Short mmCIF file of C-alpha atoms in Angstrom, two decimals:
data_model
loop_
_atom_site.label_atom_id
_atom_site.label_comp_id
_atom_site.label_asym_id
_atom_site.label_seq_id
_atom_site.Cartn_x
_atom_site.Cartn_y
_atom_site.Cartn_z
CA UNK T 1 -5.52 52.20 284.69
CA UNK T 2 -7.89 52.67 282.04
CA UNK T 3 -5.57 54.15 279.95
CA UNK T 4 -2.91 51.06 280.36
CA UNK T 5 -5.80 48.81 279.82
CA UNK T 6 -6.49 50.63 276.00
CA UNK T 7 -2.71 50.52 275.40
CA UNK T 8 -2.89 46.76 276.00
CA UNK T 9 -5.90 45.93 273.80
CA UNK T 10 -3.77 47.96 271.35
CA UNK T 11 -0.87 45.94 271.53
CA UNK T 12 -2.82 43.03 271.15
CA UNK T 13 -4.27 44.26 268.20
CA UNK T 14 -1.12 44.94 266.74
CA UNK T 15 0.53 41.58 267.63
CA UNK T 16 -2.51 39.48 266.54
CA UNK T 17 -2.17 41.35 262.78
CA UNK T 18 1.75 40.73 262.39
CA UNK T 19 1.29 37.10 263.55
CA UNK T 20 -1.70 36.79 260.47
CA UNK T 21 -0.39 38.66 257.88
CA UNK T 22 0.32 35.13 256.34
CA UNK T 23 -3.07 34.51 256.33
CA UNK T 24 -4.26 37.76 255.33
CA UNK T 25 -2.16 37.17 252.22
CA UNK T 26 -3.81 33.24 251.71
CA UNK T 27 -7.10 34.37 252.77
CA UNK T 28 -7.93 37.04 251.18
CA UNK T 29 -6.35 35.16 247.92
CA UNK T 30 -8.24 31.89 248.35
CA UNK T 31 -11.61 34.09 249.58
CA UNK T 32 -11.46 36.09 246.06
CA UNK T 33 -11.24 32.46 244.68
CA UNK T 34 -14.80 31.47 245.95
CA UNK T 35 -16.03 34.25 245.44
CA UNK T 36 -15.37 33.71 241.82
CA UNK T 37 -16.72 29.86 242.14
CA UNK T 38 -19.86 31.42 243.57
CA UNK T 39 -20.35 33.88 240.73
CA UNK T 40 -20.21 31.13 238.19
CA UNK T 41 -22.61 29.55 239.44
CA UNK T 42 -24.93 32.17 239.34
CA UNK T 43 -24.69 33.59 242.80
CA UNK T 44 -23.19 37.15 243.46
CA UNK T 45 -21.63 39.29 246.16
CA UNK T 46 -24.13 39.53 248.64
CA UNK T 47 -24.24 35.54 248.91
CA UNK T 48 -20.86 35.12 248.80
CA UNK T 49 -20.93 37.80 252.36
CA UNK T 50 -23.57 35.83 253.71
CA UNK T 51 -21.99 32.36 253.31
CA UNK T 52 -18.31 33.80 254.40
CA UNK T 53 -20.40 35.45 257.44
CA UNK T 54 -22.36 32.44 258.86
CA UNK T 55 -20.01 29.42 257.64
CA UNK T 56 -16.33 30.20 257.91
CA UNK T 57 -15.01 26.82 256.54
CA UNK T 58 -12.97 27.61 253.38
CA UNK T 59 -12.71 23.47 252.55
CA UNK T 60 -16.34 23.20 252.51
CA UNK T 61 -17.77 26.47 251.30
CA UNK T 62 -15.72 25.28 247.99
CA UNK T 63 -17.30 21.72 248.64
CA UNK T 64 -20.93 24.34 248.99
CA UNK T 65 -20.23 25.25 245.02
CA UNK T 66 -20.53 22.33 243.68
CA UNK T 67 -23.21 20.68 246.64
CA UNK T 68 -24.92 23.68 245.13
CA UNK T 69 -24.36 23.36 241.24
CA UNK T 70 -25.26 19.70 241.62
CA UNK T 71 -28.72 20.19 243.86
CA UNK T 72 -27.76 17.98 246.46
CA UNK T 73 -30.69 17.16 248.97
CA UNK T 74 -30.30 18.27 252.45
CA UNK T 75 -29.29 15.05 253.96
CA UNK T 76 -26.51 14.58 251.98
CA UNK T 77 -25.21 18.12 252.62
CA UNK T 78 -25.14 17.41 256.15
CA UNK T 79 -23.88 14.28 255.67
CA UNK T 80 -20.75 15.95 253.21
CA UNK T 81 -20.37 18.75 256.01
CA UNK T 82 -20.03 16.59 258.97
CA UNK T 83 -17.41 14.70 257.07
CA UNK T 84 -15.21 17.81 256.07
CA UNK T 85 -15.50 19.77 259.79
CA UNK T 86 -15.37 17.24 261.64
CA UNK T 87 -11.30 17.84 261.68
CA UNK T 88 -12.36 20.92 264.01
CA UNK T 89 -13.03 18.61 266.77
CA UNK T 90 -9.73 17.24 266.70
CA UNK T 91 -8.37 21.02 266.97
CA UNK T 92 -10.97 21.79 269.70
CA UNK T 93 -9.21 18.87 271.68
CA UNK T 94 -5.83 20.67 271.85
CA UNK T 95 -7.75 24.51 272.70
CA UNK T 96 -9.98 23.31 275.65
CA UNK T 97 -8.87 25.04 278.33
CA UNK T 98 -7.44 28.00 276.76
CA UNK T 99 -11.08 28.42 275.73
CA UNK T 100 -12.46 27.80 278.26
CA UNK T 101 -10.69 30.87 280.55
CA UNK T 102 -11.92 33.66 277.45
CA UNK T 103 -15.77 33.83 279.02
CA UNK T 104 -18.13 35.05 276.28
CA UNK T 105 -16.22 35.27 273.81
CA UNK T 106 -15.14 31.07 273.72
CA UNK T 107 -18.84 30.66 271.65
CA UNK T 108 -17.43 33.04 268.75
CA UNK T 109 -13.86 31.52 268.89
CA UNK T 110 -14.86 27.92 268.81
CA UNK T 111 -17.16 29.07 265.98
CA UNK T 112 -14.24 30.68 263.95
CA UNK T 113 -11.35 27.84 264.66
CA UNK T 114 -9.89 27.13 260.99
CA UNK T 115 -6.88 25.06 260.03
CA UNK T 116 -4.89 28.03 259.96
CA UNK T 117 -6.55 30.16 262.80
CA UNK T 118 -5.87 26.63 264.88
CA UNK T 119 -2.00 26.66 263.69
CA UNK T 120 -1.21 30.06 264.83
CA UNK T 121 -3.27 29.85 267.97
CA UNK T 122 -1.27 26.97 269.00
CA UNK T 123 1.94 28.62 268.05
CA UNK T 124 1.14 31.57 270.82
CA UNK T 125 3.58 33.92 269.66
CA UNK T 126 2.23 37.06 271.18
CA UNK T 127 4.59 39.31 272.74
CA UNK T 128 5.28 39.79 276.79
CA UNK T 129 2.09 41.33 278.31
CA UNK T 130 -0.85 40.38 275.78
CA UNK T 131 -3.42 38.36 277.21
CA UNK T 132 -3.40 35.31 275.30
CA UNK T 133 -7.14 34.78 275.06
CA UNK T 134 -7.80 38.16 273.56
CA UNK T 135 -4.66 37.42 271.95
CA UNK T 136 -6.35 34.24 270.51
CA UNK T 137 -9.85 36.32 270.32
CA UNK T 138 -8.26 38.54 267.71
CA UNK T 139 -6.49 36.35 265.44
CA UNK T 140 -10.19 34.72 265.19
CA UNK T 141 -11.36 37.50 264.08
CA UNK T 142 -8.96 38.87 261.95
CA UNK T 143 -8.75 35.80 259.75
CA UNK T 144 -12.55 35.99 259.65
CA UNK T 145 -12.30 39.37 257.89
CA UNK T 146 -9.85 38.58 256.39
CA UNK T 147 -12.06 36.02 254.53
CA UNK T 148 -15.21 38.03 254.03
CA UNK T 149 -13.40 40.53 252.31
CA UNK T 150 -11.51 38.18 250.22
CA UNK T 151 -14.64 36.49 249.28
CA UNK T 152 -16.79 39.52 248.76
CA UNK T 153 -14.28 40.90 246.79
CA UNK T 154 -14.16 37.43 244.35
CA UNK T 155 -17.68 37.34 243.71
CA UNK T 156 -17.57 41.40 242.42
CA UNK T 157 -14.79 40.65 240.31
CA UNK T 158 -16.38 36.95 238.88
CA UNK T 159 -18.58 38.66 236.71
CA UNK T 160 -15.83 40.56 235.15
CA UNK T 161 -13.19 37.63 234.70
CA UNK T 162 -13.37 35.21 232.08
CA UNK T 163 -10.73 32.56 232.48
CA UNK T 164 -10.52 28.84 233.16
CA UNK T 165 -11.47 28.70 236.74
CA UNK T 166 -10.59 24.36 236.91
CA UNK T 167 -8.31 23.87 239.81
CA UNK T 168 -8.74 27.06 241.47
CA UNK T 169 -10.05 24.93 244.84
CA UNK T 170 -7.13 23.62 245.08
CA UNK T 171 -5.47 26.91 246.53
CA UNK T 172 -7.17 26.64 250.18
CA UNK T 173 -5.46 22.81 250.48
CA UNK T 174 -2.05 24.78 249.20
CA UNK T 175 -2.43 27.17 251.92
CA UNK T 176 -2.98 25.02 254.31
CA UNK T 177 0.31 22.56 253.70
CA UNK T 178 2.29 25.43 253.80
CA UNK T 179 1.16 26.73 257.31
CA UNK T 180 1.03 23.21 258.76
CA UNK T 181 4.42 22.66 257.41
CA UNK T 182 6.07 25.74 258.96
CA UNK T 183 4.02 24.54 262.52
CA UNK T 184 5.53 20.82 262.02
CA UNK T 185 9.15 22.81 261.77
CA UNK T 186 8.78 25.26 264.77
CA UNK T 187 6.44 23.31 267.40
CA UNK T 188 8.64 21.40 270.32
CA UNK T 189 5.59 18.50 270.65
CA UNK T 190 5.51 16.56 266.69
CA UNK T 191 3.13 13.74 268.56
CA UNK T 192 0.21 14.61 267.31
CA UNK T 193 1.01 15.28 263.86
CA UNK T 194 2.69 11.82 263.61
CA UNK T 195 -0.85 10.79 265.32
CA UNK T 196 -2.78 12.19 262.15
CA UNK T 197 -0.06 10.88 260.00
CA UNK T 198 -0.52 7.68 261.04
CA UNK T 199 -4.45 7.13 261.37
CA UNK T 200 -5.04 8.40 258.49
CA UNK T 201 -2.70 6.43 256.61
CA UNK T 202 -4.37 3.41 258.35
CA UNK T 203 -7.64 4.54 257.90
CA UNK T 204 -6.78 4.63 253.67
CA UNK T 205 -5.35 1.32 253.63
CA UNK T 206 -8.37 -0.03 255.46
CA UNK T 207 -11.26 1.76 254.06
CA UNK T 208 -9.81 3.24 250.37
CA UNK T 209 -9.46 6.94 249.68
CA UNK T 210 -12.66 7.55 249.04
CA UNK T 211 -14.49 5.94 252.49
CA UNK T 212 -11.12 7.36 254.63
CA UNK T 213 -12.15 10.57 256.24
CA UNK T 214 -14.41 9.89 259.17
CA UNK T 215 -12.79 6.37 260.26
CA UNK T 216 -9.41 8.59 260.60
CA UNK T 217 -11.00 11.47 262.22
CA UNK T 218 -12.58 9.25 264.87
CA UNK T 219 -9.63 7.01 264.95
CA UNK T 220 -7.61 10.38 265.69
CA UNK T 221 -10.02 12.12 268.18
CA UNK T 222 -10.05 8.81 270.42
CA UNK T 223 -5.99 8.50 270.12
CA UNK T 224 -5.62 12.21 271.29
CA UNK T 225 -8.49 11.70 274.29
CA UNK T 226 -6.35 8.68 275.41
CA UNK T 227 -3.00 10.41 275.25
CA UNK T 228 -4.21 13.88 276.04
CA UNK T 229 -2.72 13.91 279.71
CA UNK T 230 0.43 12.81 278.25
CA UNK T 231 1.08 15.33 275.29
CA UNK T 232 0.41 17.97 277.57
CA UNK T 233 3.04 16.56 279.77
CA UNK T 234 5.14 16.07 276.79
CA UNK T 235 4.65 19.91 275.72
CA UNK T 236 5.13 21.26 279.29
CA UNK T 237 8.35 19.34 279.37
CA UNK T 238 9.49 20.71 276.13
CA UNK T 239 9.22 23.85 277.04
CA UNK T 240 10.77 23.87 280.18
CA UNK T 241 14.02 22.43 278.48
CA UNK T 242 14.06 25.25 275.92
CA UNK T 243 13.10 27.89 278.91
CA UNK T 244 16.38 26.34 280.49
CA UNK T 245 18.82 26.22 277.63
CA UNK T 246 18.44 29.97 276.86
#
């Protein structure tokens, strides 16, 4: 028994690094990017391990550059962080009770739920006999170090590189569009994307680009706690029409 059990841990291993090899390629790319950020701003490697360790939000540890570079007081950092994670709430929504069933280690997953962590966690494509929530556990983790090491690994090599470093942000919002496209392709239930589509959209014309993000993210959390019964339905559904035509 104890030997099947080490087997299975194994296979989840395995499965949890072939689905996030994508983001081990983005990650580790767009973590060496901060890292370089960080360095040219006068901070080296063991900051850049410490802020990778204990933050875990690529969007706003490149917002944490310039908050940093431009001495902004602490209310206004919380303020600026509130308004980038609070998308993570909206992911939270869809993970509740898969959470909820992992015991412990729920506090470290909700803790390392990223855009792309939350795409391929929804996707669930672990193989016959892994557990998803240690399936779920893993990729967690995995993009987590995949991150650190990208980052660490950025702030070594900062002090060496001399180039234009303009733009380079921009990478983490690249990497995002492409996973979230290939999700919008594969996943049976488009609802809720047409749901952020939509309120954010509104949320623009009504409030401007610049005054946009939290009206949408509210308007989107309370859209999804109204219709949450329903997209489940709608995703149950789904699959069972797939399940049949094969």
């Amino acid at each position: 028994m104890k030997h099947a059990s080490s087997g299975m841990t194994a296979q989840a291993w395995r499965a949890a690094f072939v689905v996030s090899l994508p983001v081990l390629m983005g990650y580790t790319t767009m973590g060496a990017a901060f890292g370089i950020l960080l360095n040219r701003i006068g901070y080296g490697p063991w900051w850049a391990l410490f802020m990778c360790v204990t933050i875990l939000s690529g969007s706003l540890q490149f917002a944490a550059v310039g908050m940093i570079a431009g001495s902004m007081s602490l209310a206004e950092t919380a303020v600026m962080s509130l308004l980038i994670n609070i998308r993570y709430s909206v992911y939270g929504i869809a993970l509740i009770e898969a959470f909820r069933k992992c015991g412990l280690k729920r506090f470290y997953m909700i803790f390392a739920l990223t855009d792309e962590t939350y795409a391929l966690q929804v996707q669930d494509e672990r193989p016959e006999g892994v557990d998803r929530g240690t399936f779920m556990f893993l990729i967690g983790l995995l993009d987590h170090l995949y991150w650190i090491a990208g980052g660490v690994a950025g702030a070594f090599a900062g002090s060496m590189l001399t180039f234009n470093t303009r733009g380079i942000d921009f990478a983490m919002t690249a990497l995002f569009l492409v996973i979230l496209t290939e999700q919008c392709m594969e996943k049976r239930n488009r609802i809720p994307a047409v749901i952020g589509a939509g309120a954010t959209l509104g949320a623009m014309l009504a409030f401007g680009s610049a005054n946009m993000l939290m009206p949408a993210m509210l308007l989107i959390i309370g859209i999804l706690l109204v219709l949450r019964r329903r997209l489940d339905a709608a995703e149950t559904g789904a699959a069972r029409e797939t399940e049949a035509a094969l």
